[in-house]
Tab-separated table of C-alpha atoms in Angstrom:
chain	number	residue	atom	x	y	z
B	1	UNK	CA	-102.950	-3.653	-34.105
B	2	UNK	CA	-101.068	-1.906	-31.262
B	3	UNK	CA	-100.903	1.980	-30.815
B	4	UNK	CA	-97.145	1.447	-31.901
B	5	UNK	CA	-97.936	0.018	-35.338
B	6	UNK	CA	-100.454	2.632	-35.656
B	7	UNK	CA	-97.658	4.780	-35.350
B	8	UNK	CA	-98.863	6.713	-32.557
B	9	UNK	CA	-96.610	8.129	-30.268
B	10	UNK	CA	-96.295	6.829	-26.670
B	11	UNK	CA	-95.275	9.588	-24.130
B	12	UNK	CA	-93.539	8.530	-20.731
B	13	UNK	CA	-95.703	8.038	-17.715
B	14	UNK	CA	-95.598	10.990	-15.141
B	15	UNK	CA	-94.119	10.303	-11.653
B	16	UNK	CA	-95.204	12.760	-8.729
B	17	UNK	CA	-96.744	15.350	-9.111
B	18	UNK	CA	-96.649	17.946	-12.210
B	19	UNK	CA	-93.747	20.354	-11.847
B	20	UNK	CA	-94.982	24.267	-12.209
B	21	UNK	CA	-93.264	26.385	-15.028
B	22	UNK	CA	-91.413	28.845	-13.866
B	23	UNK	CA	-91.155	31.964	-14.839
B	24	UNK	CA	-88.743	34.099	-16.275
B	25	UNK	CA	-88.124	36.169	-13.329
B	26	UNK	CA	-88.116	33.448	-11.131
B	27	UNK	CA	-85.352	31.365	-13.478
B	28	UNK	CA	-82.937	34.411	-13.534
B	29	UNK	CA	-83.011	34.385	-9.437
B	30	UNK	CA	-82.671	30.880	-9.169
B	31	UNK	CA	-79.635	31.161	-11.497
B	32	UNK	CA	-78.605	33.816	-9.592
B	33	UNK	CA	-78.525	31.882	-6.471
B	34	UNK	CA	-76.798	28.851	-7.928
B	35	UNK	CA	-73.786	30.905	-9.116
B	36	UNK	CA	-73.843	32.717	-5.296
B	37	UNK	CA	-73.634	28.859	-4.186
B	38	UNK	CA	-70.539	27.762	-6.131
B	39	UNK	CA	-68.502	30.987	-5.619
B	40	UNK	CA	-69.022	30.090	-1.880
B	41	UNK	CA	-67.837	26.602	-1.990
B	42	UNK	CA	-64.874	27.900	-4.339
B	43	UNK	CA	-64.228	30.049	-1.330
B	44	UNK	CA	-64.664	27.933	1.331
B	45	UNK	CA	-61.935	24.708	-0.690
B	46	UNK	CA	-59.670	28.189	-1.623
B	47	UNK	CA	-59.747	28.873	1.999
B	48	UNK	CA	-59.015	25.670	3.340
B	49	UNK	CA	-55.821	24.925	0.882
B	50	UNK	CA	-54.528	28.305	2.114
B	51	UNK	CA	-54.867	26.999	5.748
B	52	UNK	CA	-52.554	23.957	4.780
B	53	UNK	CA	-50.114	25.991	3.411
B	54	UNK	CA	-49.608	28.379	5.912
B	55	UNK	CA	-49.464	25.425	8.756
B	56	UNK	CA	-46.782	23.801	6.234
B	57	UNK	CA	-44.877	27.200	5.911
B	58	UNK	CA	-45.231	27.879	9.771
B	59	UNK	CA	-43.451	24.277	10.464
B	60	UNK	CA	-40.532	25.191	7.885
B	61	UNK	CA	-40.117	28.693	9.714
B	62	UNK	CA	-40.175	27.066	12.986
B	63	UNK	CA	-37.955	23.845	12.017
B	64	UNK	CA	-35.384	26.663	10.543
B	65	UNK	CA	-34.879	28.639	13.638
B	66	UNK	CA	-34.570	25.318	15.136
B	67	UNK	CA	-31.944	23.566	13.112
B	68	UNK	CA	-29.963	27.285	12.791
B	69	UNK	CA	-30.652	27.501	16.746
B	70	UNK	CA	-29.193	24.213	17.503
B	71	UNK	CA	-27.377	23.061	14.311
B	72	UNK	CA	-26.209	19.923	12.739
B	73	UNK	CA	-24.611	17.479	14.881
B	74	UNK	CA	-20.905	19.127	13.308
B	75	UNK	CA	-18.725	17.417	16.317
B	76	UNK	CA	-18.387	14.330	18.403
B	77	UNK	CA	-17.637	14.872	22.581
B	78	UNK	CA	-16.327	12.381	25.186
B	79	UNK	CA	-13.319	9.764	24.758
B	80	UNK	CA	-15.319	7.866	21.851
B	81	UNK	CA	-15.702	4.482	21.202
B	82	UNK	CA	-14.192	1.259	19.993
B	83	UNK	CA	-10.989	1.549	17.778
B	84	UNK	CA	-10.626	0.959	14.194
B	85	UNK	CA	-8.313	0.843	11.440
B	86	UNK	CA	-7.814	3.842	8.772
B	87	UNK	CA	-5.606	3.984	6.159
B	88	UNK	CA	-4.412	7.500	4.436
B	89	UNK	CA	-3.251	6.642	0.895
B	90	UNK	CA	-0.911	8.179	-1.543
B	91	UNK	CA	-1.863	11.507	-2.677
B	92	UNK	CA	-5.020	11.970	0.143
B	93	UNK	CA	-4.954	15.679	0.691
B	94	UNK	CA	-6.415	17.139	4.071
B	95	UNK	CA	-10.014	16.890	2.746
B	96	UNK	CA	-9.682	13.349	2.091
B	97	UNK	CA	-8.401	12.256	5.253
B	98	UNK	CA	-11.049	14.144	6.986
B	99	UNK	CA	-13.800	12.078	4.222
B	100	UNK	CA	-12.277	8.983	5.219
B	101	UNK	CA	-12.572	9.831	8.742
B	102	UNK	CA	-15.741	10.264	8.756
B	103	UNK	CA	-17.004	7.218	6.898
B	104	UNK	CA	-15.004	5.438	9.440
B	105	UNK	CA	-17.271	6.992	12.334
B	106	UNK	CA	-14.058	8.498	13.822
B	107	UNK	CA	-15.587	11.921	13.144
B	108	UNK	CA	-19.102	13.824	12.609
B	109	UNK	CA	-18.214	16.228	10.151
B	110	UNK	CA	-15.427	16.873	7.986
B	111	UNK	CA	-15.659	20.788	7.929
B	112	UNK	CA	-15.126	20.815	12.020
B	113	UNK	CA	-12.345	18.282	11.286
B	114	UNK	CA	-10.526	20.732	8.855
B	115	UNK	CA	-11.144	23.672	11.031
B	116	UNK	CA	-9.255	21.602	13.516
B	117	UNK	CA	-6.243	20.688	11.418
B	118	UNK	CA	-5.982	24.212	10.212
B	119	UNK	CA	-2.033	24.840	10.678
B	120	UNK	CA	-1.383	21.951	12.309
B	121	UNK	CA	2.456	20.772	10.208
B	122	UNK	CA	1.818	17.435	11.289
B	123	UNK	CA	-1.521	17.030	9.533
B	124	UNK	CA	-0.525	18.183	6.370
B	125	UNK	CA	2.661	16.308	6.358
B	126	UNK	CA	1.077	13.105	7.148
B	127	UNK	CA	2.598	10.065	5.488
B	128	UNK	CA	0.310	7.228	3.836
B	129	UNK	CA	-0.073	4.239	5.854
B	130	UNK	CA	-2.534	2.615	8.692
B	131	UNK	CA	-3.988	4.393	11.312
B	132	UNK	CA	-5.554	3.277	14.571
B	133	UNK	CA	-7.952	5.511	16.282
B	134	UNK	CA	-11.087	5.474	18.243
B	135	UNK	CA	-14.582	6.200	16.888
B	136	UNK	CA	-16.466	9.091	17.779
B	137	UNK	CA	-14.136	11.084	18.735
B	138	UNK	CA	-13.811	15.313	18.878
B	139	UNK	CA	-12.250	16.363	15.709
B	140	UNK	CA	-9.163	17.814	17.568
B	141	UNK	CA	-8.897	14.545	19.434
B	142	UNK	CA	-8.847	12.968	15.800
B	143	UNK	CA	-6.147	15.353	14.864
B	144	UNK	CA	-4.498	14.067	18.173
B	145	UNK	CA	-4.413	10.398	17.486
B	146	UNK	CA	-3.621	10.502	13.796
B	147	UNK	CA	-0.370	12.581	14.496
B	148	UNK	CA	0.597	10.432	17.730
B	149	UNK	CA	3.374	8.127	16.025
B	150	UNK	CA	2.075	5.222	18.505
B	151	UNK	CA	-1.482	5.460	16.617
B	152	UNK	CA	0.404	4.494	13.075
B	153	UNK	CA	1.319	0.590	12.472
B	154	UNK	CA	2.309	-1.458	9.808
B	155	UNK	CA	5.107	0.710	9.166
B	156	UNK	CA	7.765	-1.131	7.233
B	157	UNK	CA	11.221	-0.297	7.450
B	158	UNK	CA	13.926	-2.670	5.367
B	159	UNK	CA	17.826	-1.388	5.520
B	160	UNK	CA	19.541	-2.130	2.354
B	161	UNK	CA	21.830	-5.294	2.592
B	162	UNK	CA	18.875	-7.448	4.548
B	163	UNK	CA	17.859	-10.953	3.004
B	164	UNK	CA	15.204	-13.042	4.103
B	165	UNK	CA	16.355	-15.057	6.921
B	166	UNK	CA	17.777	-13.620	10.017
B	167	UNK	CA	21.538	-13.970	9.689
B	168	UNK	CA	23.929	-14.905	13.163
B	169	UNK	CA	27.134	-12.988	13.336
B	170	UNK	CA	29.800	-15.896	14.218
B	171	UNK	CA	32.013	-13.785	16.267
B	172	UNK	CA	29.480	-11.715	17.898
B	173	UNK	CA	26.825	-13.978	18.112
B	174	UNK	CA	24.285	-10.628	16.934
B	175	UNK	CA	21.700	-11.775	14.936
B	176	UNK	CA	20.344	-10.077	11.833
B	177	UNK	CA	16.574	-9.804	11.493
B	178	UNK	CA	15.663	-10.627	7.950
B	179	UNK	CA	12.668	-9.157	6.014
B	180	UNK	CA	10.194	-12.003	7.220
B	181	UNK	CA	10.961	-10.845	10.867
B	182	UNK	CA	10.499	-7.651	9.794
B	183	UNK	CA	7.612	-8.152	7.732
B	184	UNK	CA	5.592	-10.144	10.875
B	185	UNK	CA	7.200	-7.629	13.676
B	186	UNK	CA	5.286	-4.682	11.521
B	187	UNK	CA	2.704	-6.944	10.838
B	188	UNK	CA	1.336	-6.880	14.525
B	189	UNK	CA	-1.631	-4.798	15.302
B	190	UNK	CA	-3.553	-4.340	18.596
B	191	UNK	CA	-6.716	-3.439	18.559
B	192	UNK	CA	-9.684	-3.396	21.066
B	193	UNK	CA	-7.981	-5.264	23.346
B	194	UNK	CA	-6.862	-7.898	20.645
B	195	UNK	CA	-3.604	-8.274	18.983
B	196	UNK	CA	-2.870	-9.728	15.717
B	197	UNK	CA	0.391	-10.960	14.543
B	198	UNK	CA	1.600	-12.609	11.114
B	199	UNK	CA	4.586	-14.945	11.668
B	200	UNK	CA	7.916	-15.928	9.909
B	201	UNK	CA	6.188	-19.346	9.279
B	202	UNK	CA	3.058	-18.090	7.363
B	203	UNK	CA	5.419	-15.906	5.292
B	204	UNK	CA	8.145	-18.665	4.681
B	205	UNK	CA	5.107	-20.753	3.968
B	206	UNK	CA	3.305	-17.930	1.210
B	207	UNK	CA	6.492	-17.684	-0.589
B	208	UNK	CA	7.238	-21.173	-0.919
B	209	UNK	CA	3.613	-21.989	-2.160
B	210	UNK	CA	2.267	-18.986	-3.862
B	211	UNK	CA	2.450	-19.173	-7.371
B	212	UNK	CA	5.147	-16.448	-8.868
B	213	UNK	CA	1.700	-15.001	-10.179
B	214	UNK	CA	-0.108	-14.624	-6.839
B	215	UNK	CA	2.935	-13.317	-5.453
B	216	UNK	CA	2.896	-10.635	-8.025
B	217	UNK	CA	6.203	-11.329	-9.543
B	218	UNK	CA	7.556	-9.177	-12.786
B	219	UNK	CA	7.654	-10.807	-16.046
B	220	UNK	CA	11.240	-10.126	-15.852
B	221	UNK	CA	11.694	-12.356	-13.056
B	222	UNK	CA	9.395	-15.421	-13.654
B	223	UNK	CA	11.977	-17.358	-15.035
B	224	UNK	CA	14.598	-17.635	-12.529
B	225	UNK	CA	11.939	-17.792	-9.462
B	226	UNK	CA	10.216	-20.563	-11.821
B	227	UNK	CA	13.277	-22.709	-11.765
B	228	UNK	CA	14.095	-22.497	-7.823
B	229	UNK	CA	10.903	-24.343	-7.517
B	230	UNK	CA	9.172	-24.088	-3.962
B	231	UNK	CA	12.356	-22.729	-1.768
B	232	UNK	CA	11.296	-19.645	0.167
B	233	UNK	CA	14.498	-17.851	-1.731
B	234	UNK	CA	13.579	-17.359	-4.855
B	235	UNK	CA	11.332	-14.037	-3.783
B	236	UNK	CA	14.834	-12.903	-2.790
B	237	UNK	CA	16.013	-9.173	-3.295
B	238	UNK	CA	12.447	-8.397	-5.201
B	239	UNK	CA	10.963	-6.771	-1.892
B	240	UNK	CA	13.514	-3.797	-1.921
B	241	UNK	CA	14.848	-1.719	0.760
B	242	UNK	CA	12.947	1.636	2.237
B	243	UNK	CA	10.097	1.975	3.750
B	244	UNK	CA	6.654	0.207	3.151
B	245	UNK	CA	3.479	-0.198	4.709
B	246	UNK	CA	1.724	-3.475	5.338
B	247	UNK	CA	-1.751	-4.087	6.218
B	248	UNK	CA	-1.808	-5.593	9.474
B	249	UNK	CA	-5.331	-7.116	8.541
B	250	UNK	CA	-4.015	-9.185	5.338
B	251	UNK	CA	-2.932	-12.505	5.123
B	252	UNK	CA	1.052	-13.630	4.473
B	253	UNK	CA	0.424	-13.871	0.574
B	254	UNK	CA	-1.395	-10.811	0.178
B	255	UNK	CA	1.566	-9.040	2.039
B	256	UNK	CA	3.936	-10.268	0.195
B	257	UNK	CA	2.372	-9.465	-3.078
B	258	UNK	CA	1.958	-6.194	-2.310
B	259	UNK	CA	5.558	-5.720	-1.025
B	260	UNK	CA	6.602	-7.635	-4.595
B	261	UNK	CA	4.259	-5.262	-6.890
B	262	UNK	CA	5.192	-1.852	-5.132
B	263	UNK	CA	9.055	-2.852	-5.429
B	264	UNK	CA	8.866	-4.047	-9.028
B	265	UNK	CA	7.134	-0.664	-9.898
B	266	UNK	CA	9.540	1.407	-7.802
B	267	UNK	CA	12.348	-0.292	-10.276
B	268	UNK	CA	10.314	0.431	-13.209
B	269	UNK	CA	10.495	3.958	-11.973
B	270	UNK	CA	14.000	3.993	-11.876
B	271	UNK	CA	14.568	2.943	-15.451
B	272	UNK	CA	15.827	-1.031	-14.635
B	273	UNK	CA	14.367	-2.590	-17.343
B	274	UNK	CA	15.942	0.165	-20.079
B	275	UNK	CA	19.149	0.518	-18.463
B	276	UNK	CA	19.917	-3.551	-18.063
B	277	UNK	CA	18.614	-4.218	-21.867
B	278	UNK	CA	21.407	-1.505	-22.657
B	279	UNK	CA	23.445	-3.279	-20.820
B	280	UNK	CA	23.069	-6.332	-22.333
B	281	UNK	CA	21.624	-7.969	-18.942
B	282	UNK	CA	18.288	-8.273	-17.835
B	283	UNK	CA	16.687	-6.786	-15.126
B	284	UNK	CA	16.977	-9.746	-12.774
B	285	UNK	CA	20.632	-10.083	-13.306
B	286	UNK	CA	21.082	-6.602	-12.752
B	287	UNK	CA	19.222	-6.827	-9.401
B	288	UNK	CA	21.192	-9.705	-8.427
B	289	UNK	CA	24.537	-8.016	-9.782
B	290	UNK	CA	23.396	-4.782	-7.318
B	291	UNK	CA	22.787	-7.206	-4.327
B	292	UNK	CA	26.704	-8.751	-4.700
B	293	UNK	CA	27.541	-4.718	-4.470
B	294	UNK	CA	25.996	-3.918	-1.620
B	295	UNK	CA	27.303	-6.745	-0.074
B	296	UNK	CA	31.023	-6.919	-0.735
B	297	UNK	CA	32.000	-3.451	-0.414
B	298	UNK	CA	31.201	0.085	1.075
B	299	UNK	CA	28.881	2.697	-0.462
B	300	UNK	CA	32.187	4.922	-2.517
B	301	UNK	CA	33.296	1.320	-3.739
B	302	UNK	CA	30.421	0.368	-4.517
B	303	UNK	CA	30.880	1.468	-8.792
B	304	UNK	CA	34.497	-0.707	-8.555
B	305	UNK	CA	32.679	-3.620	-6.878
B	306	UNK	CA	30.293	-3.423	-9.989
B	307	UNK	CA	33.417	-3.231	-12.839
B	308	UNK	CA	35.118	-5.819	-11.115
B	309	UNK	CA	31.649	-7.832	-11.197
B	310	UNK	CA	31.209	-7.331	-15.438
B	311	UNK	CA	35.055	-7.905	-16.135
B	312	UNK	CA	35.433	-11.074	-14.678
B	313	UNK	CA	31.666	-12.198	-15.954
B	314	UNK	CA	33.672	-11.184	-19.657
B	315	UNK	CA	36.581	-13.322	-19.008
B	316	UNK	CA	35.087	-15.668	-18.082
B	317	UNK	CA	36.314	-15.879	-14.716
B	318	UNK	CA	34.220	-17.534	-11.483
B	319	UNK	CA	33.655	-14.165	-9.332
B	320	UNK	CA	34.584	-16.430	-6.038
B	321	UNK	CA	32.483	-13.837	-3.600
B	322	UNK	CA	32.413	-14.950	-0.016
B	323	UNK	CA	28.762	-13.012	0.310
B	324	UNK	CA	27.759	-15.975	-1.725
B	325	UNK	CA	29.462	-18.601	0.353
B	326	UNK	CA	27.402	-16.846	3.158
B	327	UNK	CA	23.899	-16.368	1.720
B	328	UNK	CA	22.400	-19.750	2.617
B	329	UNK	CA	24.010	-19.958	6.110
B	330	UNK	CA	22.361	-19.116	8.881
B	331	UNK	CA	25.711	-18.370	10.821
B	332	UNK	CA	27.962	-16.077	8.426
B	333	UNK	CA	31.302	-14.796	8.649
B	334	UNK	CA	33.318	-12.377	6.874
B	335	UNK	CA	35.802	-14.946	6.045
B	336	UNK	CA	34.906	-18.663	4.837
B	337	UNK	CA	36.377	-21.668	5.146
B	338	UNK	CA	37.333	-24.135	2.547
B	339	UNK	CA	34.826	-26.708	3.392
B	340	UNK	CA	32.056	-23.964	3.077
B	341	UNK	CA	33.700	-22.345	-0.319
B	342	UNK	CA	33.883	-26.436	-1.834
B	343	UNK	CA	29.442	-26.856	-1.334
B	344	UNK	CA	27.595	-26.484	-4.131
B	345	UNK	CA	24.731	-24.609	-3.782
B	346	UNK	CA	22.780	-22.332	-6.130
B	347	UNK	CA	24.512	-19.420	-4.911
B	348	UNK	CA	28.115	-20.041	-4.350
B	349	UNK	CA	30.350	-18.308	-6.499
B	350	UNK	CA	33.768	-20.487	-5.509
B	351	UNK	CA	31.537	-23.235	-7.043
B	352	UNK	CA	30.004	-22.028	-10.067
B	353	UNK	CA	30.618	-20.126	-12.708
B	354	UNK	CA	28.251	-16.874	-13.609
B	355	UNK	CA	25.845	-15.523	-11.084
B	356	UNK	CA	23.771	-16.713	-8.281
B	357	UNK	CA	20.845	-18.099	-8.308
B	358	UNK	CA	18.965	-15.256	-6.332
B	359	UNK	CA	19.911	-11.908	-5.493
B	360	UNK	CA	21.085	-12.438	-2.467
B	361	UNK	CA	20.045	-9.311	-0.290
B	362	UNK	CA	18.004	-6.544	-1.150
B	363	UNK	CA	20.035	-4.103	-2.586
B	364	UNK	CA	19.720	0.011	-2.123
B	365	UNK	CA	18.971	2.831	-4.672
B	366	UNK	CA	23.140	3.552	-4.406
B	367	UNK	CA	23.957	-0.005	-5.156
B	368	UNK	CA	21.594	-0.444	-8.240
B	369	UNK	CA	22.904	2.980	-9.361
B	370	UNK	CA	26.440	1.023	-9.095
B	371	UNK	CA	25.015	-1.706	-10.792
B	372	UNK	CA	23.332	0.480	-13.574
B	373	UNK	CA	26.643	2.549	-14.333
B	374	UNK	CA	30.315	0.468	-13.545
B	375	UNK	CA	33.592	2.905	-12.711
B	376	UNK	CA	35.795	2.182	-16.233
B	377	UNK	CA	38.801	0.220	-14.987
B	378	UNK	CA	40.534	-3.105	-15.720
B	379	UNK	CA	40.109	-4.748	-12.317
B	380	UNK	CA	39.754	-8.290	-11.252
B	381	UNK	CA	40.334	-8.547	-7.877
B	382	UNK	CA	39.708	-6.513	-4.727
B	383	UNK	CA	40.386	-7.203	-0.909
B	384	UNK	CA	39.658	-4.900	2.036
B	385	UNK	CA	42.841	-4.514	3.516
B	386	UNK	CA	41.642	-3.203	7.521
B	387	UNK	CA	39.217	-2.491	9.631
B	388	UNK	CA	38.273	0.834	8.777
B	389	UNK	CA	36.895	-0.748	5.522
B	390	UNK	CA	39.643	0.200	2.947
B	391	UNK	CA	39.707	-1.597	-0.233
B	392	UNK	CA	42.372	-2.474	-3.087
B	393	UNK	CA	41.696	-3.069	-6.766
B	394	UNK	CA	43.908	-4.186	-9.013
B	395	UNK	CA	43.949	-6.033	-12.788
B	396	UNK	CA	47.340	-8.035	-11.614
B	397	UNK	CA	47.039	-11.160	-9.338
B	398	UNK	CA	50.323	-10.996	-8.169
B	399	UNK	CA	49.527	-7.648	-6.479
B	400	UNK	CA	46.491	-9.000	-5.030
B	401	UNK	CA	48.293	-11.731	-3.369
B	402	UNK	CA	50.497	-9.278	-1.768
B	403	UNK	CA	46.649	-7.157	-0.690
B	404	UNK	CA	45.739	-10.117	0.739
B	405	UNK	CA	48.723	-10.212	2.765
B	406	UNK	CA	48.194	-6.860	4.256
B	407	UNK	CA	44.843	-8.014	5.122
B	408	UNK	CA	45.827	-11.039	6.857
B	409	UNK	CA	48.847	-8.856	9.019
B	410	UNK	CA	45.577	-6.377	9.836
B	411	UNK	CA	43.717	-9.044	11.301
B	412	UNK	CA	40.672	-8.452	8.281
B	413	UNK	CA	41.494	-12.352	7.551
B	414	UNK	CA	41.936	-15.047	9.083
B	415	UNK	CA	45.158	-17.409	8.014
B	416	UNK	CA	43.195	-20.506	9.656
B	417	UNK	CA	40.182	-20.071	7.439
């Protein structure tokens, strides 16, 4: 039987030699020294960490008085670099110009751009629209170029009475630029060395071909532009007149839309929609009924033009308006002839009873205020007796017979035509 089963105990076999007691002297120094020991290393990791800080905290000191001895980079110098296109929106105070100036690269810092602009009348009157100016520029060398009128483009100006097409004065031979001449001359941007125009074709071709929807046409208007198909004229008189701005980097549609949307909302504005439903019209035929305004008559007729316009539409009597006669050709005189007054088109009034088709110009703000609110009278007919532009109304036919006559003695008419 084995010492285990005799349940003896087996002790572990010594290795090396037999370690001396100590005693109890000898254990308290020992202790003693061993405590001594740590407190030193504690010292020694305390000290090092304290090293690392101070060379951290002498690098922050020194990297201050650097950065407050040179400073941020708060300002571009020299001419700059290549040119690029900003645009200042609606309702961008200084501040945001300056923030949009800078994310362009045109500028370092906005606070050195602001201290530059401080009084400066042109700055703060600054008008939305595109901007061309180089990159990396001086702040007052920004403030420069954005004020220089040659630095803004795609400025947009439409007088009130334009249509689409240029128009060719018979007798003078002057020719009219319409809104797609317009549209492409403002269009045209140069930049870098490169210049960039849209043309008449690309616009004729986006209005013909653009959905009513793409081209951002109201829901007042679908219908009528709807049933003129594909010709270019059935955007006519929705761009209004004033001033625009077009992005000289979009394409013909996008233009166009744009024009279409900020028009439509600018009529909106004006309280169209309400007045016309009051009217018992909707806000396309007033448009178009404003467009016949500004066409047949001067600005303090314009109100007479209008009554004469809704009492012969309550007759019912065929307005007979040679602007209408006019609209689709491209040479146009004051007076038409018979052969011109007998085609049938859309817009011809001597034709067809009721309105055009189309607006056929793009009316003003006084000529849809015309539109809006007729002069009470009885009128029917009116005839612009000489050349300083003075008109007759009367209710009697007879009387405007005898108006006519006047006009033809004047020279206004022609008795050949």
């Amino acid at each position: 039987m084995s010492d285990a089963k005799a349940g003896k105990r087996i002790k572990p076999a010594a290795v090396g030699p037999p370690r001396r007691r100590m005693s109890r002297t000898e254990r308290a120094r020992d202790s003693r020294s061993r405590r001594q020991r740590n407190r030193q290393r504690r010292l020694v990791r305390g000290l090092g960490i304290g090293a690392v800080a101070l060379v951290l905290i002498a690098a922050v000191f020194v990297g201050s008085k650097l950065w407050h001895a040179r400073g941020p980079v708060v300002d571009f110098t020299g001419d700059g670099g290549p040119q690029v296109l900003i645009e200042v929106r609606e309702g961008d105070y200084t501040t945001a110009v300056g923030e949009t100036l800078r994310n362009a690269g045109v500028i370092a810092d906005v606070a050195t751009f602001l201290s530059a602009a401080q009084g400066n009348s042109a700055i703060a009157a600054i008008q939305p629209g595109f901007y061309r100016l180089r990159t990396e520029i001086p702040a007052a060398s920004a403030v420069r170029q954005l004020t220089d009128p040659a630095n803004r483009v795609g400025k947009l100006v439409i007088p009130e009475g334009r249509q689409l097409d240029d128009t060719t004065d018979m007798k003078t031979e002057r020719v009219t630029a319409g809104l797609f001449t317009l549209i492409a001359e403002a269009s045209c941007l140069e930049l870098n060395g490169e210049r960039h125009c849209l043309t008449v074709q690309e616009l004729r071709r986006a209005a013909e071909h653009e959905t009513p929807e793409a081209l951002s046409v109201p829901g007042w208007a679908l219908g009528p532009v709807t049933r003129l198909g594909h010709d270019h004229r059935r955007i006519e008189g929705l761009i209004t007149a004033g001033t625009w701005n077009v992005d000289p980097t979009a394409t013909a549609s996008t233009v166009l839309a744009k024009l279409i949307s900020q028009s439509s909302a600018e009529l909106d504005r004006s309280g169209l929609p309400a007045i016309a439903e009051q009217l018992g019209m909707t806000p396309y035929e007033m448009l178009v009924v404003a467009s016949l305004v500004q066409r047949e008559a001067l600005p303090h007729d314009f109100a007479k033009v209008a009554r004469v316009i809704d009492n012969r539409l309550a007759v019912p009597q065929r307005l007979e308006f040679d602007s209408t006669v006019n609209y689709p050709l491209d040479r146009q005189e004051v007076a038409t002839t018979d052969a011109d007054r007998a085609k049938v088109t859309p817009w011809n009034t001597y034709a067809s009873e009721g309105l055009p088709a189309t607006p056929i110009c793009s009316p003003g703000r006084d000529a849809l205020n015309a539109a809006e609110h007729p002069e009470p009278g009885d009128w029917l007919y009116f005839v612009t007796i000489d050349k300083d532009g003075t008109t007759l109304f009367t209710h009697n036919y007879q009387q405007h017979l005898n108006n006519i006559e006047m006009a033809l003695d004047n020279g206004v008419l022609d008795s050949s035509r």
